[in-house]
mmCIF file of N, CA, C and O in Angstrom:
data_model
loop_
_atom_site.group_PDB
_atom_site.id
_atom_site.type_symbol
_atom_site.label_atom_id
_atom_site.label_comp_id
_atom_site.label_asym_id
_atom_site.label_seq_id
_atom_site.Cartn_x
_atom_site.Cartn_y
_atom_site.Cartn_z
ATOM 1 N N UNK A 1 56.473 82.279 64.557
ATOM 2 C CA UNK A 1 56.152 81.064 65.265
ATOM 3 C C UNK A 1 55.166 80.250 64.439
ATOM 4 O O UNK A 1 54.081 80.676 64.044
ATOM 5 N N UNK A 2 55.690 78.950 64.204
ATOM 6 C CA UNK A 2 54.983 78.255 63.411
ATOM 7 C C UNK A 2 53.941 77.174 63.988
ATOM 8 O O UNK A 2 54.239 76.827 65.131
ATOM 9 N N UNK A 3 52.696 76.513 63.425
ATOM 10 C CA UNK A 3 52.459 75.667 64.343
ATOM 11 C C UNK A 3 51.754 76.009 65.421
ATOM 12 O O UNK A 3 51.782 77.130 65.929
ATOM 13 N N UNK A 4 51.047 74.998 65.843
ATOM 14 C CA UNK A 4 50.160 75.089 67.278
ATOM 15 C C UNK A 4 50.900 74.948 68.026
ATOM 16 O O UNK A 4 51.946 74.303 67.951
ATOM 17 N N UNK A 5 50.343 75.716 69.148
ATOM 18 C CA UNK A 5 51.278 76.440 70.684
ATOM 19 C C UNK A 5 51.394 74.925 71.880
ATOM 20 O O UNK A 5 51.776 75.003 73.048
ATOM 21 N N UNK A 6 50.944 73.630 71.159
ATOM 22 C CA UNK A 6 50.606 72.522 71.923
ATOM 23 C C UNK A 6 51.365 71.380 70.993
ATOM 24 O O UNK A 6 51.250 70.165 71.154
ATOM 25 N N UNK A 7 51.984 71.890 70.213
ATOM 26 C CA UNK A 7 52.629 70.995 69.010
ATOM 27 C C UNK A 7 53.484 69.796 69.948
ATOM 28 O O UNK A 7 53.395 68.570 70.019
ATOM 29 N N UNK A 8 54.370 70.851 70.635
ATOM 30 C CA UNK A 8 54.686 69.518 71.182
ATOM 31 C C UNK A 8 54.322 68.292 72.573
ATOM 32 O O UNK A 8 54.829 67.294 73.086
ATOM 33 N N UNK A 9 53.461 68.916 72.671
ATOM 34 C CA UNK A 9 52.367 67.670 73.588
ATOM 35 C C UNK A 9 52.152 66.599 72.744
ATOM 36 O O UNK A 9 51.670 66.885 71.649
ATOM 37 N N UNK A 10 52.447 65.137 73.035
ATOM 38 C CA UNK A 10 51.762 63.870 72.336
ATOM 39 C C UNK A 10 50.389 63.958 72.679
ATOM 40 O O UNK A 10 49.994 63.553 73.772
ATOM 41 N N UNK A 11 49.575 64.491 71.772
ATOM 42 C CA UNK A 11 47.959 63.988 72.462
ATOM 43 C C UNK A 11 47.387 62.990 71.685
ATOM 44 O O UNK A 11 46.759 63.040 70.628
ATOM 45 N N UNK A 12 47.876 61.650 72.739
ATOM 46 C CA UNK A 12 46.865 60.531 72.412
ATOM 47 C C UNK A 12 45.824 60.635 72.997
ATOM 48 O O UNK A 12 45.528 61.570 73.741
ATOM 49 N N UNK A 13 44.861 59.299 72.622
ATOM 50 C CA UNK A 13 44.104 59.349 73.197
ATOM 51 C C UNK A 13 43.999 58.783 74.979
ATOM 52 O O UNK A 13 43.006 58.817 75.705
ATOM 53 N N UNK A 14 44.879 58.468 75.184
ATOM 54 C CA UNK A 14 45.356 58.161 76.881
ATOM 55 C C UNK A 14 45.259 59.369 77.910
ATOM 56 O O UNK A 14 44.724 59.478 79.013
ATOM 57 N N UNK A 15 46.376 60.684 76.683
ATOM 58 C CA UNK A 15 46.521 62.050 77.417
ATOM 59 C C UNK A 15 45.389 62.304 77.425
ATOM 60 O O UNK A 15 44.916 62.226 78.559
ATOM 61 N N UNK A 16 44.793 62.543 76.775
ATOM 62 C CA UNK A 16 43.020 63.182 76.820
ATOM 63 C C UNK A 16 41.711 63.357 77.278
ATOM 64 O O UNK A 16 40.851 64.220 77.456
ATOM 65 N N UNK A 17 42.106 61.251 77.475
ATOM 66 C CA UNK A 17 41.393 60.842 78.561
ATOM 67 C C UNK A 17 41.455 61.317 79.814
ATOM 68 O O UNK A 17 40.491 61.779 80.424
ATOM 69 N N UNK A 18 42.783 61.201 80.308
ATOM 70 C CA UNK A 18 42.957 61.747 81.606
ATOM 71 C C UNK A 18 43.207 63.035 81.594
ATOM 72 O O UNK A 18 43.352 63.599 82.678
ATOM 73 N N UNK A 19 43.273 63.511 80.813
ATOM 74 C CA UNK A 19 43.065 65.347 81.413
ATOM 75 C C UNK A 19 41.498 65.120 81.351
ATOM 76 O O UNK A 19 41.022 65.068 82.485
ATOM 77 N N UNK A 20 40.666 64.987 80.447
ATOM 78 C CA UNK A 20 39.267 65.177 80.573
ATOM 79 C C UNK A 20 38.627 64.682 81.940
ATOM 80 O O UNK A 20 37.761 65.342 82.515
ATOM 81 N N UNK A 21 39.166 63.345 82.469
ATOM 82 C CA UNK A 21 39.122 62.775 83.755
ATOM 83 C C UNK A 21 39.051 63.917 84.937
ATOM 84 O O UNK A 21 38.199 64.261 85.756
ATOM 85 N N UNK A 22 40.545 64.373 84.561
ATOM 86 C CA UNK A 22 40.873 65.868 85.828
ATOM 87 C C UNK A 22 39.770 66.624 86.268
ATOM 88 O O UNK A 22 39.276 66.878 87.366
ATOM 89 N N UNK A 23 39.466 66.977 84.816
ATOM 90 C CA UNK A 23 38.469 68.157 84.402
ATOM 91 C C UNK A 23 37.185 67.891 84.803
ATOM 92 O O UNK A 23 36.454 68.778 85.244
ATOM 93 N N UNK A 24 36.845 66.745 84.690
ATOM 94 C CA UNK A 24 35.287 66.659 85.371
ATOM 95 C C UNK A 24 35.595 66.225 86.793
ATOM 96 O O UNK A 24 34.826 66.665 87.648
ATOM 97 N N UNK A 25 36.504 65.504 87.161
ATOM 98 C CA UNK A 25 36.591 65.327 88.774
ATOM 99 C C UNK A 25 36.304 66.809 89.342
ATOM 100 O O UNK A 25 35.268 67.083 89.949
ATOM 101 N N UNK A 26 37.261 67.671 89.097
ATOM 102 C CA UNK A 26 37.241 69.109 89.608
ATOM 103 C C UNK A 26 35.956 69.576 89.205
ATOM 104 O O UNK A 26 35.335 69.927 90.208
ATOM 105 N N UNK A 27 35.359 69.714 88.258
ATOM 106 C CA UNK A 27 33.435 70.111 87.896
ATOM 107 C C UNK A 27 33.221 69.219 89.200
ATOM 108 O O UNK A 27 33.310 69.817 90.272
ATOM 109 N N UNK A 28 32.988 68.052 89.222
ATOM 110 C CA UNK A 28 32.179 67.163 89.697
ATOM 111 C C UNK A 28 32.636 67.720 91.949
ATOM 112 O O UNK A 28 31.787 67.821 92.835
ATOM 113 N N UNK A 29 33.890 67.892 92.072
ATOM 114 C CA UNK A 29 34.191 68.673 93.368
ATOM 115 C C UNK A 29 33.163 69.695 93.376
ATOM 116 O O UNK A 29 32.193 69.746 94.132
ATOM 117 N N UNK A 30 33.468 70.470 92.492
ATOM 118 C CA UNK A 30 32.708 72.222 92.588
ATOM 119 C C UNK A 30 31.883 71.830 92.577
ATOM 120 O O UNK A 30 32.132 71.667 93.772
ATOM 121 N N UNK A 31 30.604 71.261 92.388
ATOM 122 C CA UNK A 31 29.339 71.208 92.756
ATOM 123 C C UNK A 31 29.248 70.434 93.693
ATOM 124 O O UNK A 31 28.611 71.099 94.510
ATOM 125 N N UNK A 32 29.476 69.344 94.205
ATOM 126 C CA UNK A 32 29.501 68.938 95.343
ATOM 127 C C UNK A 32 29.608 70.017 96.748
ATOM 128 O O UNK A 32 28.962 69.976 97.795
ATOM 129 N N UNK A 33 31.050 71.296 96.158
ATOM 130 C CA UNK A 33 31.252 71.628 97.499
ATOM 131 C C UNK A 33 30.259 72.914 97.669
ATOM 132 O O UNK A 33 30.246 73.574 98.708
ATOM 133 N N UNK A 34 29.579 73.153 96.748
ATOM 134 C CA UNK A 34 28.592 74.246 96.061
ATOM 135 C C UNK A 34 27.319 73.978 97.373
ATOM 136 O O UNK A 34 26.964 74.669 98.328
ATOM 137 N N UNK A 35 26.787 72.310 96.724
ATOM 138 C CA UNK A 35 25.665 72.234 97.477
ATOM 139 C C UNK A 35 25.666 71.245 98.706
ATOM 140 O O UNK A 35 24.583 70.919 99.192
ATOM 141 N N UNK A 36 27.017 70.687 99.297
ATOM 142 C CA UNK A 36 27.728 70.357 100.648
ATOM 143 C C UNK A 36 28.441 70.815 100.947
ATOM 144 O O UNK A 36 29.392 70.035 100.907
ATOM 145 N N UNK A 37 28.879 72.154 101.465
ATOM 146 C CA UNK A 37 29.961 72.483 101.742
ATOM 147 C C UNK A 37 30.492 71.328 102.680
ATOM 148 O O UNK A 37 29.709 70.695 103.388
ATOM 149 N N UNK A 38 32.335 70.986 102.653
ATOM 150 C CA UNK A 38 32.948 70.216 103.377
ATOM 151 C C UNK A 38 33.151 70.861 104.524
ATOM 152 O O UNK A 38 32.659 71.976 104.701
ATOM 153 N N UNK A 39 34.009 70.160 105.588
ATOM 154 C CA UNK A 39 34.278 70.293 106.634
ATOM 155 C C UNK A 39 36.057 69.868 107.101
ATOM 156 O O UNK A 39 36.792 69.065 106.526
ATOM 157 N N UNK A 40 36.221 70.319 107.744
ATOM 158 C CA UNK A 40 37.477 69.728 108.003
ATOM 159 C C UNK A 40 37.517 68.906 108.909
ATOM 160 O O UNK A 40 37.114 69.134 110.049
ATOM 161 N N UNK A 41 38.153 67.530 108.409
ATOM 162 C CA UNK A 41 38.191 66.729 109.593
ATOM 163 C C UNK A 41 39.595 65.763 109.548
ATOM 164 O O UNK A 41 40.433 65.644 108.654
ATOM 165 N N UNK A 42 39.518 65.260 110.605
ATOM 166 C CA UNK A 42 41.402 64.774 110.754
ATOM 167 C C UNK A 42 40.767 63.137 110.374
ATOM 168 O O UNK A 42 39.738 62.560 110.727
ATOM 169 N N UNK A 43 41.779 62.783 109.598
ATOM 170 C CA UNK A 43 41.905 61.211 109.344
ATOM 171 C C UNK A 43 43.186 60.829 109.630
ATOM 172 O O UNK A 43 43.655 61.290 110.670
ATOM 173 N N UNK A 44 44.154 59.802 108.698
ATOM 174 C CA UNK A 44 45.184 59.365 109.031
ATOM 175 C C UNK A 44 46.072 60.355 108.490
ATOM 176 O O UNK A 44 47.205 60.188 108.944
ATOM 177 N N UNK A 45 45.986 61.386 107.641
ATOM 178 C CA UNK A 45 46.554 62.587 107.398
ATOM 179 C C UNK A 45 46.856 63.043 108.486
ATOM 180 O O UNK A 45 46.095 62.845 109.433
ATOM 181 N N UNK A 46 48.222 63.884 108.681
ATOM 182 C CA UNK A 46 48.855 64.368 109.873
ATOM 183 C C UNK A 46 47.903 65.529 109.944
ATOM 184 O O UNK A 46 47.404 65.590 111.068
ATOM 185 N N UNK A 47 47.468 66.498 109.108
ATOM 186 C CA UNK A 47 46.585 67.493 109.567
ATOM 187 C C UNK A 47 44.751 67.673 109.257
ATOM 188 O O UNK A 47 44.120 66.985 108.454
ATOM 189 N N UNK A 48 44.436 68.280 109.738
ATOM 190 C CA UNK A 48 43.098 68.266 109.641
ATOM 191 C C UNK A 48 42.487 68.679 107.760
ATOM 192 O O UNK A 48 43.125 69.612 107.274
ATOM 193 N N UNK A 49 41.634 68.201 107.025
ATOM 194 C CA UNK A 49 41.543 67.861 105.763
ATOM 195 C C UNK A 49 40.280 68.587 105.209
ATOM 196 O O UNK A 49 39.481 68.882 106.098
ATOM 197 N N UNK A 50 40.027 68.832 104.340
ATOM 198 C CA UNK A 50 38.500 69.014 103.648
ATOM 199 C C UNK A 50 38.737 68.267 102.637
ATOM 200 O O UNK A 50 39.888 67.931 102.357
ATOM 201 N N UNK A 51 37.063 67.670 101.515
ATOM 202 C CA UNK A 51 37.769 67.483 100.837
ATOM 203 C C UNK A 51 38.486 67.360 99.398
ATOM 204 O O UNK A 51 38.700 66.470 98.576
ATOM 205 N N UNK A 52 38.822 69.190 99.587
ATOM 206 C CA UNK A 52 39.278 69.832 98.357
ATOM 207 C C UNK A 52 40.731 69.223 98.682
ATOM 208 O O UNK A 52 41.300 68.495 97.870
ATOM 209 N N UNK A 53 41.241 69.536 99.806
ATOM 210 C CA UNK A 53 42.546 68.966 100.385
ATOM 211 C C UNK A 53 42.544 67.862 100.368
ATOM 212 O O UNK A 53 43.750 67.735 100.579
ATOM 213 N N UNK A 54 42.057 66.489 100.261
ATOM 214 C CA UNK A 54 42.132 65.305 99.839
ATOM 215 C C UNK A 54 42.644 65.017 98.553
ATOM 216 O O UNK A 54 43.746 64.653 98.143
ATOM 217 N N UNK A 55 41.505 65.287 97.996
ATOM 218 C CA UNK A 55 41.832 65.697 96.766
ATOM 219 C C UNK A 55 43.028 65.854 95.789
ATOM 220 O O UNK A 55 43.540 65.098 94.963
ATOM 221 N N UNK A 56 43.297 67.219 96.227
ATOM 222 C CA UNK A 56 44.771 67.689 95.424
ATOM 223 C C UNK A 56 45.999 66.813 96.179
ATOM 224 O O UNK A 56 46.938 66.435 95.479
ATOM 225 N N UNK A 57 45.978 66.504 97.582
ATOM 226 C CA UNK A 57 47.068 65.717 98.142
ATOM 227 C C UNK A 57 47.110 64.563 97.266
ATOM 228 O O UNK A 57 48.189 64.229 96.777
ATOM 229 N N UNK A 58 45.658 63.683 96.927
ATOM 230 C CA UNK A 58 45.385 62.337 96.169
ATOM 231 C C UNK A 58 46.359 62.604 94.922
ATOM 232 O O UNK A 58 47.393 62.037 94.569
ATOM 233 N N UNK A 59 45.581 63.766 94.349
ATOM 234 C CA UNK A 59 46.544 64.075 93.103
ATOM 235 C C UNK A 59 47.971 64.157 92.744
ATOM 236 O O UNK A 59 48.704 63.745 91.845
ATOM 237 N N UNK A 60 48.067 64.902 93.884
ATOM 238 C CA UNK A 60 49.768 64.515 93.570
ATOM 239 C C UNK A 60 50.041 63.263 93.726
ATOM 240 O O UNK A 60 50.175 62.761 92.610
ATOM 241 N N UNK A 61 50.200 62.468 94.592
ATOM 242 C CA UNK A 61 50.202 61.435 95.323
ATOM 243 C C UNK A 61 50.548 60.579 94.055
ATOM 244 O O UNK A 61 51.649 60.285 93.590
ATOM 245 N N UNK A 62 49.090 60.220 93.570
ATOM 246 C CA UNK A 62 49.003 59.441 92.284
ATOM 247 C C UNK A 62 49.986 60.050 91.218
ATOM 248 O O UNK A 62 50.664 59.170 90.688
ATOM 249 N N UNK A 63 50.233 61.265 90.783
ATOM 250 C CA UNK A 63 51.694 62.023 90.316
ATOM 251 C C UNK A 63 52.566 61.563 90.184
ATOM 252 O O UNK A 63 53.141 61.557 89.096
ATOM 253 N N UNK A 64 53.158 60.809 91.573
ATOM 254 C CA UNK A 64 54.475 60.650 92.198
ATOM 255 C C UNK A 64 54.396 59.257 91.732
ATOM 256 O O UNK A 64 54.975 58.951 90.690
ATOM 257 N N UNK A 65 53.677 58.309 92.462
ATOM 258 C CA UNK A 65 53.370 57.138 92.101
ATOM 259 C C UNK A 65 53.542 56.550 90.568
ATOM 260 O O UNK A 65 54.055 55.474 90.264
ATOM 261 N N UNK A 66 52.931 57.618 89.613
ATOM 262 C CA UNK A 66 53.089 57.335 88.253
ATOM 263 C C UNK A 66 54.201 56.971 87.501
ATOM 264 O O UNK A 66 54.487 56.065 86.719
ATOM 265 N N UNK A 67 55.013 58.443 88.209
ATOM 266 C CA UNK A 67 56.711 59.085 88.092
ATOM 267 C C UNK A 67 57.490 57.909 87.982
ATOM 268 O O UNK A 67 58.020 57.340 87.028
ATOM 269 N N UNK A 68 57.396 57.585 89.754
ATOM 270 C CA UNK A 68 57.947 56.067 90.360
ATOM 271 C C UNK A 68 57.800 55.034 89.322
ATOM 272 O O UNK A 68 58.713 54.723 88.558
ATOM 273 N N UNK A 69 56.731 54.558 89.317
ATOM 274 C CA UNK A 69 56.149 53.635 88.741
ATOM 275 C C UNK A 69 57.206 53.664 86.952
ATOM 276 O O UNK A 69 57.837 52.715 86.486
ATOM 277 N N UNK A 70 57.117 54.453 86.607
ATOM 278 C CA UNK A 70 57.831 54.911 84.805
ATOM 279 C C UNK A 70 59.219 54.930 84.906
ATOM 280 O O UNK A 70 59.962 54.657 83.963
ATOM 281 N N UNK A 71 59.748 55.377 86.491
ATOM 282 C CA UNK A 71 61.087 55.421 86.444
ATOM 283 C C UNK A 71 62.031 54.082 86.917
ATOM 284 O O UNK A 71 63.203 53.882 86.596
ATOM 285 N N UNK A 72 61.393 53.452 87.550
ATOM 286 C CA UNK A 72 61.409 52.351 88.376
ATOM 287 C C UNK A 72 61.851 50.774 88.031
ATOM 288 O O UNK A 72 62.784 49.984 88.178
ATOM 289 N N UNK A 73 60.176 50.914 87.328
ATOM 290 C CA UNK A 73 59.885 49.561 86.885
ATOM 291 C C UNK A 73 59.685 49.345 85.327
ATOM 292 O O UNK A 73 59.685 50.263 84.508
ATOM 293 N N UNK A 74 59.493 47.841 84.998
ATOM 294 C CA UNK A 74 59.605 47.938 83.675
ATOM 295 C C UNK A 74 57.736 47.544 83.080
ATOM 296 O O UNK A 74 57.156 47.606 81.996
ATOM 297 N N UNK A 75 57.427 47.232 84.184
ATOM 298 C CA UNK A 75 55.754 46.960 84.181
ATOM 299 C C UNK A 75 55.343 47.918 82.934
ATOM 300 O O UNK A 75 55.859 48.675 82.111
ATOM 301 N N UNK A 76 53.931 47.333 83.372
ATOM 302 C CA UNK A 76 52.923 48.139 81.972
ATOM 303 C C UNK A 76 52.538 49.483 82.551
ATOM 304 O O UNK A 76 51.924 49.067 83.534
ATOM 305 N N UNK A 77 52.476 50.603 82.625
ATOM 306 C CA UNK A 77 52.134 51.419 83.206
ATOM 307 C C UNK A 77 50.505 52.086 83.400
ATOM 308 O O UNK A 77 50.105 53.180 83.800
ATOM 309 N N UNK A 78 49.885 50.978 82.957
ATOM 310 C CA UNK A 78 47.906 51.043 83.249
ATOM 311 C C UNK A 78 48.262 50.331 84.563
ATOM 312 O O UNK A 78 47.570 50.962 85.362
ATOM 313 N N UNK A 79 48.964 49.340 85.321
ATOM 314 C CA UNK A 79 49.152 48.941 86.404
ATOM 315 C C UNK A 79 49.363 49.826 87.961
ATOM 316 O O UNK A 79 48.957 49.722 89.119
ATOM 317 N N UNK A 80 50.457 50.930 86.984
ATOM 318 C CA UNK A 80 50.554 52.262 87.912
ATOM 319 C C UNK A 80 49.321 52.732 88.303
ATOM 320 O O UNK A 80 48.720 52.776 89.377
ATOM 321 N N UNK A 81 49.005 53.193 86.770
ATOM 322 C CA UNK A 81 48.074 53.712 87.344
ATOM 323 C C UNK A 81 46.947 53.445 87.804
ATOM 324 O O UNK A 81 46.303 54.457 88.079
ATOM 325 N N UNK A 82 46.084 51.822 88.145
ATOM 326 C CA UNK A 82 45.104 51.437 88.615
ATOM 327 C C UNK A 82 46.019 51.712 90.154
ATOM 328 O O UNK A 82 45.363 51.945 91.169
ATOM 329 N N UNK A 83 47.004 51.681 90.201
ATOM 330 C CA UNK A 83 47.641 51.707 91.743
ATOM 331 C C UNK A 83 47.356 53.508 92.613
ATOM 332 O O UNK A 83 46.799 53.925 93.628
ATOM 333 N N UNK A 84 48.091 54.053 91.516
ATOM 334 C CA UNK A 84 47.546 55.357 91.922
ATOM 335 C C UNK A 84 46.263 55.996 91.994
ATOM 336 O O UNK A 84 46.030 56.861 92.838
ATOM 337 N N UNK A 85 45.203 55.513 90.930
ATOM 338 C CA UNK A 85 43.968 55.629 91.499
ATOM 339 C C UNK A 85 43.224 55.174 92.682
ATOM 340 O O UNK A 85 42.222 55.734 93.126
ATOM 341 N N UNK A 86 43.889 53.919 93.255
ATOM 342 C CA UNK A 86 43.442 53.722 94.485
ATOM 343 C C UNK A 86 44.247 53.976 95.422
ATOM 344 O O UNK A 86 43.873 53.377 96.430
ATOM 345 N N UNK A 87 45.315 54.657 95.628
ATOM 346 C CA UNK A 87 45.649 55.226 96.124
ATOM 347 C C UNK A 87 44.724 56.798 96.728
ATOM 348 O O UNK A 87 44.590 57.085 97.918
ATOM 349 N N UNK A 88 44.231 57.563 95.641
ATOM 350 C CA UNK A 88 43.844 58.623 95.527
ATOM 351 C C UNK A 88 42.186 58.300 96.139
ATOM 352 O O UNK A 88 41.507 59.243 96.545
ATOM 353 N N UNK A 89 41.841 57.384 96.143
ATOM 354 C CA UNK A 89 40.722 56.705 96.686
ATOM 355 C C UNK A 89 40.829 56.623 97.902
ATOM 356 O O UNK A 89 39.924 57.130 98.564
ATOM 357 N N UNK A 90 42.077 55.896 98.683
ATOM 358 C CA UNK A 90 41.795 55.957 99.858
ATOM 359 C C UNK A 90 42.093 57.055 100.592
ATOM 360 O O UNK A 90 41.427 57.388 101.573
ATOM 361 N N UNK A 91 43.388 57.860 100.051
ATOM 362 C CA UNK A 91 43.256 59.193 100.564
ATOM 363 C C UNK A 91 41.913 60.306 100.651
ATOM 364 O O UNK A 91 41.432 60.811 101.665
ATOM 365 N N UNK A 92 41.597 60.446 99.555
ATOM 366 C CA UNK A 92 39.544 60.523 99.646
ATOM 367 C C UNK A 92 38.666 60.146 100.829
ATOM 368 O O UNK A 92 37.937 60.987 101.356
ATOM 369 N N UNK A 93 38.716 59.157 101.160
ATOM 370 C CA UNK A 93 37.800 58.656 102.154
ATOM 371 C C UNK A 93 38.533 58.552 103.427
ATOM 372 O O UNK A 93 37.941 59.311 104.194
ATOM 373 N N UNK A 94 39.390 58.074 103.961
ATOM 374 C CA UNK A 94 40.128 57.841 104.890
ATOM 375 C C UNK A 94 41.410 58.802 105.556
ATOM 376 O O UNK A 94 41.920 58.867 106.674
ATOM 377 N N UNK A 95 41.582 59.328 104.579
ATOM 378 C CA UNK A 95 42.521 60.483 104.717
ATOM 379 C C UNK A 95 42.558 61.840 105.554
ATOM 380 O O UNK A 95 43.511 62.611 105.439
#
């Protein structure tokens, strides 16, 4: 086996950004839920939430949205994704 085990990942600097993004959101959760633990509470989500479960729902969410967004349309796709970040925003707070 030749080559790095990541060879074929494009890592620009876009990918990088946003994995590093991931990566401290989730740091930045874990201490939050470290020294607040959450609670579960019902928003416009059909079931009751914490919000680690915000969260990962946001995540996908914005996922799908991206997907959509790439498969869809012919737009710029920083558009998606300012869409899916606020998306993942209001699921966060309101959710």
């Amino acid at each position: 086996m030749e080559g790095n085990v990541f060879s074929w990942m494009a890592w620009t600097p876009p990918v990088a950004i946003f994995f590093t993004c991931i990566v401290l959101m989730l740091i930045g959760m874990t201490i939050w839920q470290i020294r607040s633990p959450s609670v579960e509470r019902k928003g416009f989500l059909p079931i009751p939430t914490t919000r680690g479960d915000r969260l990962f729902i946001g995540l996908l969410t914005a996922a799908y949205i991206n997907l959509a967004w790439t498969g869809l349309t012919d737009l710029a796709q920083w558009i998606g994704a300012i869409v899916g970040f606020v998306v993942l925003l209001v699921l966060m707070r309101w959710g």
